[in-house]
Amino acid sequence: MILLHDVALQRLFGGLVVLLIVATVAGRLIARRARDERALTTVRNLNARINAWWVMCVIFAISVVIGPIGAVVLFALISFLALREFITLIPTRPADHRALLWSFFLITPLQYLLVGIHWYGLFSILIPVYAFLFLALRIAMSGDTTHFLERVSAIQWALMICVYSLSYAPALLGLGIRGHGTPGPTLLLFLVIVVQGSDVLQYIFGKLFGRRKIAPHVSPNKTIEGFVGGVAAATLLGALLWWATPFAIWQAGLQALIIALTGFVGGLVMSAIKRDRGVKDFGTIIAGHGGILDRVDSLTFAAPIFFHVTRFFYGG
Amino acid sequence: MIDSILATAAQIVAGSTVRWAGCAPSEEQRIYIANHSSHLDFIVLWSYLPPWLRRRTRPVAARDYWARDVIRRYLAARVFNAVLIDRAASPGTPAGQLGRQAVDQMIEALGDQHSLILFPEGTRGSGDEVAPFRSGLFHLCRAKPQVAVVPVYLENLNRILPKGHLLPVPILSRITFGTPLRLQPDETKDAFLQRARESVRALKAAA
């Protein structure tokens, strides 16, 4: 029952709930004022996002309250569903079947087991070393060499993004910080608030001030104004949350800047994949949000970088 | 009880996005015809019908597969209410007679309130192409011209459980229901079977 003791965590959650209440009320007010069809569609989309946010916030809170196991299991589930969406989009062949079974039912749970027992030495190399080589071996053994390199790479990529990278988020729970013990839950919440906040802020700044497209061929909805405004606001948001973290105020701001930038790149890269595969979303599991992977795309880049930067400079 | 557990399990494995593109679920008598590429096909298609529709829709399946052991016999008879037909000619039975028997069985199974799930390719394909349809569908429609034929395209089920494998990989699939068609009074066998096959293939392109 970590939430009962950790005052910083309580305040973070309290702030999040207040923010969601404000967003919900604002969404309802805007919906009442919307006149034409286009505005109404945007507002409906916005409100669907806010509703899904409530659900995600509650699930996240429950998993943190349960303790470290809760968060590890939650992210394992997210990874599994994200991997499912990713693999669906890549052109696998029947000969890959065994390699896929291993990926879903052995490598993914094993990665989270290692994260759960804080075995840094192994969870940080399981997929980039062992799974990387094993998958190539397993697919070679199947005897089907058509598009061999494309097939192997795509499955390796799926595991790296959906499982390995994402698992760095709950891995924060086992990260020791010099002079602060293991402030895991607050670090995790800091990461999630800044990365998702950055997404929302970029969306809002883009809708309000967006003029010039930043990557018209990859992600036509992203604008320079949305990017600059969103990243700046997310940096400020992170700096203002310094009191909950082991960081000084300028350090928290710098960390938030890194999170927002890597998160942006993550979204961009995942858009490139979707565009190549000819889809708009990875899935349909969350109303208003598309698939799981559409929600955590920025986290896949931000989590491992945030983990390693924090470990390098503050690890103890 | 068992049927809803089984349906939920099939839905979890298949993770389908269902689109009723050409018609809505209805109590009218129908023959759902779908492409066939995996052992999962009929269970998944059946599981994604609304429960009230599931109870009156009977899958047509091969006896040589579904009568092989006690569990499958039980499921076929009690849960799916399947219509088991012989497809491999036993010694001494001419193929034509076997086909007529199967058609008679399907006509009887339709009765005056049931619908059928039928895979007119007759056997599982690779998943890349829809094979030419067997003539049983035509004879069935000639005997029951008032029954609507609903084309269905099942996508990715062959990737979830390819031929020759036992364990499914949880890839997401898609089910698309197309626009119903009926046998025209003066339509020839080949023309009708070709039209039915095209209606299934067209859903692949649209999906």
Short mmCIF file of C-alpha atoms in Angstrom, two decimals, chain B:
data_model
loop_
_atom_site.label_atom_id
_atom_site.label_comp_id
_atom_site.label_asym_id
_atom_site.label_seq_id
_atom_site.Cartn_x
_atom_site.Cartn_y
_atom_site.Cartn_z
CA MET B 1 -22.96 -21.97 -20.89
CA ILE B 2 -20.23 -23.91 -22.68
CA ASP B 3 -21.08 -22.13 -25.92
CA SER B 4 -20.63 -18.64 -24.45
CA ILE B 5 -17.33 -19.63 -22.78
CA LEU B 6 -16.12 -21.09 -26.06
CA ALA B 7 -17.27 -18.04 -28.00
CA THR B 8 -15.48 -15.69 -25.61
CA ALA B 9 -12.30 -17.78 -25.83
CA ALA B 10 -12.46 -17.73 -29.63
CA GLN B 11 -12.94 -13.96 -29.56
CA ILE B 12 -9.92 -13.48 -27.28
CA VAL B 13 -7.72 -15.60 -29.53
CA ALA B 14 -8.88 -14.01 -32.77
CA GLY B 15 -9.26 -10.38 -31.61
CA SER B 16 -11.41 -9.62 -34.63
CA THR B 17 -12.64 -6.31 -35.88
CA VAL B 18 -16.11 -7.12 -37.22
CA ARG B 19 -17.72 -5.10 -40.00
CA TRP B 20 -21.27 -5.72 -41.16
CA ALA B 21 -20.57 -3.80 -44.37
CA GLY B 22 -23.32 -5.12 -46.67
CA CYS B 23 -26.06 -6.19 -44.26
CA ALA B 24 -27.02 -6.27 -40.57
CA PRO B 25 -27.40 -9.30 -38.28
CA SER B 26 -30.89 -10.63 -38.93
CA GLU B 27 -33.21 -13.54 -38.16
CA GLU B 28 -33.88 -14.16 -41.85
CA GLN B 29 -32.55 -17.47 -43.13
CA ARG B 30 -29.09 -17.11 -44.59
CA ILE B 31 -26.15 -19.09 -45.86
CA TYR B 32 -22.92 -17.41 -44.74
CA ILE B 33 -20.20 -18.33 -47.22
CA ALA B 34 -16.61 -17.61 -46.26
CA ASN B 35 -13.05 -18.20 -47.42
CA HIS B 36 -11.36 -21.10 -45.64
CA SER B 37 -7.72 -21.03 -44.51
CA SER B 38 -7.61 -22.24 -40.90
CA HIS B 39 -9.21 -24.68 -38.48
CA LEU B 40 -10.28 -21.60 -36.53
CA ASP B 41 -12.48 -20.28 -39.33
CA PHE B 42 -15.91 -21.56 -38.40
CA ILE B 43 -15.50 -21.26 -34.63
CA VAL B 44 -14.37 -17.65 -34.94
CA LEU B 45 -17.05 -16.69 -37.46
CA TRP B 46 -19.67 -18.40 -35.27
CA SER B 47 -18.34 -16.72 -32.09
CA TYR B 48 -18.69 -13.22 -33.54
CA LEU B 49 -22.36 -13.66 -34.43
CA PRO B 50 -24.64 -12.13 -31.78
CA PRO B 51 -25.68 -14.88 -29.29
CA TRP B 52 -29.30 -15.00 -30.45
CA LEU B 53 -28.09 -15.47 -34.01
CA ARG B 54 -25.44 -18.00 -32.99
CA ARG B 55 -28.12 -20.37 -31.68
CA ARG B 56 -29.90 -20.57 -35.00
CA THR B 57 -26.80 -20.70 -37.22
CA ARG B 58 -25.35 -24.14 -37.98
CA PRO B 59 -21.81 -24.61 -39.33
CA VAL B 60 -21.31 -27.14 -42.09
CA ALA B 61 -18.16 -29.11 -41.30
CA ALA B 62 -16.26 -32.20 -42.41
CA ARG B 63 -17.20 -35.39 -40.62
CA ASP B 64 -13.67 -36.83 -40.97
CA TYR B 65 -12.32 -33.97 -38.81
CA TRP B 66 -15.10 -33.38 -36.32
CA ALA B 67 -15.96 -37.00 -35.57
CA ARG B 68 -12.38 -37.96 -34.79
CA ASP B 69 -12.59 -37.94 -30.97
CA VAL B 70 -15.10 -37.65 -28.12
CA ILE B 71 -14.49 -33.94 -27.42
CA ARG B 72 -14.87 -32.88 -31.03
CA ARG B 73 -17.95 -35.09 -31.46
CA TYR B 74 -19.49 -33.51 -28.36
CA LEU B 75 -18.69 -29.95 -29.45
CA ALA B 76 -19.99 -30.53 -32.97
CA ALA B 77 -23.24 -32.11 -31.81
CA ARG B 78 -24.09 -30.19 -28.63
CA VAL B 79 -22.39 -26.80 -28.84
CA PHE B 80 -22.17 -25.86 -32.52
CA ASN B 81 -25.13 -27.97 -33.64
CA ALA B 82 -22.93 -28.64 -36.67
CA VAL B 83 -24.00 -30.31 -39.89
CA LEU B 84 -21.35 -32.99 -40.43
CA ILE B 85 -20.92 -34.06 -44.02
CA ASP B 86 -18.78 -36.74 -45.66
CA ARG B 87 -16.28 -35.31 -48.07
CA ALA B 88 -13.91 -38.22 -48.63
CA ALA B 89 -15.51 -40.88 -50.81
CA SER B 90 -15.65 -44.13 -48.93
CA PRO B 91 -14.99 -47.20 -51.13
CA GLY B 92 -17.96 -48.00 -53.32
CA THR B 93 -19.64 -44.59 -53.08
CA PRO B 94 -19.58 -42.55 -56.27
CA ALA B 95 -18.54 -38.93 -55.74
CA GLY B 96 -21.76 -37.61 -57.26
CA GLN B 97 -23.90 -39.50 -54.81
CA LEU B 98 -21.79 -38.17 -51.93
CA GLY B 99 -22.39 -34.61 -53.13
CA ARG B 100 -26.14 -35.18 -53.40
CA GLN B 101 -26.16 -36.60 -49.88
CA ALA B 102 -24.36 -33.53 -48.55
CA VAL B 103 -26.78 -31.17 -50.29
CA ASP B 104 -29.77 -33.12 -48.93
CA GLN B 105 -28.27 -32.90 -45.44
CA MET B 106 -27.84 -29.13 -45.75
CA ILE B 107 -31.37 -28.61 -47.05
CA GLU B 108 -32.70 -30.60 -44.11
CA ALA B 109 -30.47 -28.68 -41.68
CA LEU B 110 -31.74 -25.32 -42.94
CA GLY B 111 -35.30 -26.37 -42.13
CA ASP B 112 -37.48 -23.30 -41.94
CA GLN B 113 -35.58 -21.26 -39.34
CA HIS B 114 -31.88 -22.14 -39.36
CA SER B 115 -28.99 -20.48 -41.15
CA LEU B 116 -25.77 -22.16 -42.28
CA ILE B 117 -22.06 -21.35 -42.24
CA LEU B 118 -20.50 -22.87 -45.33
CA PHE B 119 -16.99 -22.91 -46.78
CA PRO B 120 -17.66 -23.50 -50.47
CA GLU B 121 -13.96 -23.99 -51.31
CA GLY B 122 -14.42 -27.37 -49.64
CA THR B 123 -10.99 -27.40 -48.04
CA ARG B 124 -8.50 -25.05 -46.43
CA GLY B 125 -6.43 -22.92 -48.79
CA SER B 126 -3.18 -21.04 -48.25
CA GLY B 127 -4.97 -17.82 -47.34
CA ASP B 128 -3.62 -15.89 -50.32
CA GLU B 129 -6.27 -16.80 -52.85
CA VAL B 130 -9.90 -17.94 -52.72
CA ALA B 131 -10.16 -21.30 -54.54
CA PRO B 132 -13.03 -22.01 -57.00
CA PHE B 133 -16.28 -22.94 -55.24
CA ARG B 134 -17.70 -26.47 -55.21
CA SER B 135 -21.06 -26.97 -56.88
CA GLY B 136 -22.89 -27.93 -53.66
CA LEU B 137 -23.65 -24.26 -52.99
CA PHE B 138 -25.46 -23.99 -56.33
CA HIS B 139 -27.60 -27.09 -55.77
CA LEU B 140 -28.43 -25.90 -52.26
CA CYS B 141 -29.52 -22.49 -53.54
CA ARG B 142 -31.59 -24.05 -56.32
CA ALA B 143 -33.49 -26.05 -53.74
CA LYS B 144 -33.81 -23.05 -51.40
CA PRO B 145 -33.89 -19.98 -53.67
CA GLN B 146 -35.50 -17.76 -51.00
CA VAL B 147 -32.49 -18.10 -48.67
CA ALA B 148 -29.98 -15.22 -48.91
CA VAL B 149 -26.31 -15.97 -49.47
CA VAL B 150 -24.10 -13.65 -47.38
CA PRO B 151 -20.45 -13.43 -48.43
CA VAL B 152 -17.96 -13.21 -45.55
CA TYR B 153 -14.24 -12.55 -45.70
CA LEU B 154 -12.05 -13.84 -42.88
CA GLU B 155 -8.67 -12.16 -42.74
CA ASN B 156 -5.52 -13.27 -40.84
CA LEU B 157 -6.99 -16.42 -39.29
CA ASN B 158 -4.47 -18.45 -41.30
CA ARG B 159 -1.73 -16.40 -39.63
CA ILE B 160 -3.16 -17.08 -36.16
CA LEU B 161 -3.28 -20.83 -36.75
CA PRO B 162 -1.64 -21.96 -40.01
CA LYS B 163 -2.06 -25.46 -41.38
CA GLY B 164 -0.18 -28.06 -39.39
CA HIS B 165 0.15 -26.11 -36.12
CA LEU B 166 -1.55 -26.68 -32.77
CA LEU B 167 -0.95 -23.45 -30.83
CA PRO B 168 -2.39 -20.12 -31.98
CA VAL B 169 -0.39 -16.89 -32.16
CA PRO B 170 -2.54 -13.93 -31.00
CA ILE B 171 -2.51 -11.89 -34.20
CA LEU B 172 -5.51 -9.58 -34.73
CA SER B 173 -8.00 -10.64 -37.39
CA ARG B 174 -10.83 -9.08 -39.32
CA ILE B 175 -14.30 -10.30 -40.36
CA THR B 176 -16.22 -8.51 -43.09
CA PHE B 177 -19.84 -9.32 -43.95
CA GLY B 178 -20.82 -8.34 -47.50
CA THR B 179 -24.03 -7.67 -49.40
CA PRO B 180 -26.43 -10.68 -49.62
CA LEU B 181 -26.95 -12.26 -53.03
CA ARG B 182 -29.53 -14.71 -54.36
CA LEU B 183 -29.57 -17.23 -57.19
CA GLN B 184 -31.24 -15.66 -60.24
CA PRO B 185 -33.95 -17.79 -61.95
CA ASP B 186 -32.01 -18.23 -65.21
CA GLU B 187 -28.48 -18.18 -63.78
CA THR B 188 -26.18 -21.07 -64.77
CA LYS B 189 -24.18 -23.03 -62.25
CA ASP B 190 -20.80 -21.69 -63.33
CA ALA B 191 -22.01 -18.08 -63.47
CA PHE B 192 -23.53 -18.28 -59.99
CA LEU B 193 -20.53 -19.95 -58.40
CA GLN B 194 -18.23 -17.42 -60.04
CA ARG B 195 -20.42 -14.53 -58.83
CA ALA B 196 -20.50 -15.92 -55.28
CA ARG B 197 -16.72 -16.35 -55.25
CA GLU B 198 -16.18 -12.83 -56.56
CA SER B 199 -18.45 -11.43 -53.83
CA VAL B 200 -16.18 -13.02 -51.19
CA ARG B 201 -12.96 -11.91 -52.91
CA ALA B 202 -14.25 -8.35 -53.31
CA LEU B 203 -14.44 -8.05 -49.51
CA LYS B 204 -10.72 -8.73 -49.29
CA ALA B 205 -9.94 -5.76 -51.49
CA ALA B 206 -12.40 -3.58 -49.56
CA ALA B 207 -11.03 -4.60 -46.16
#
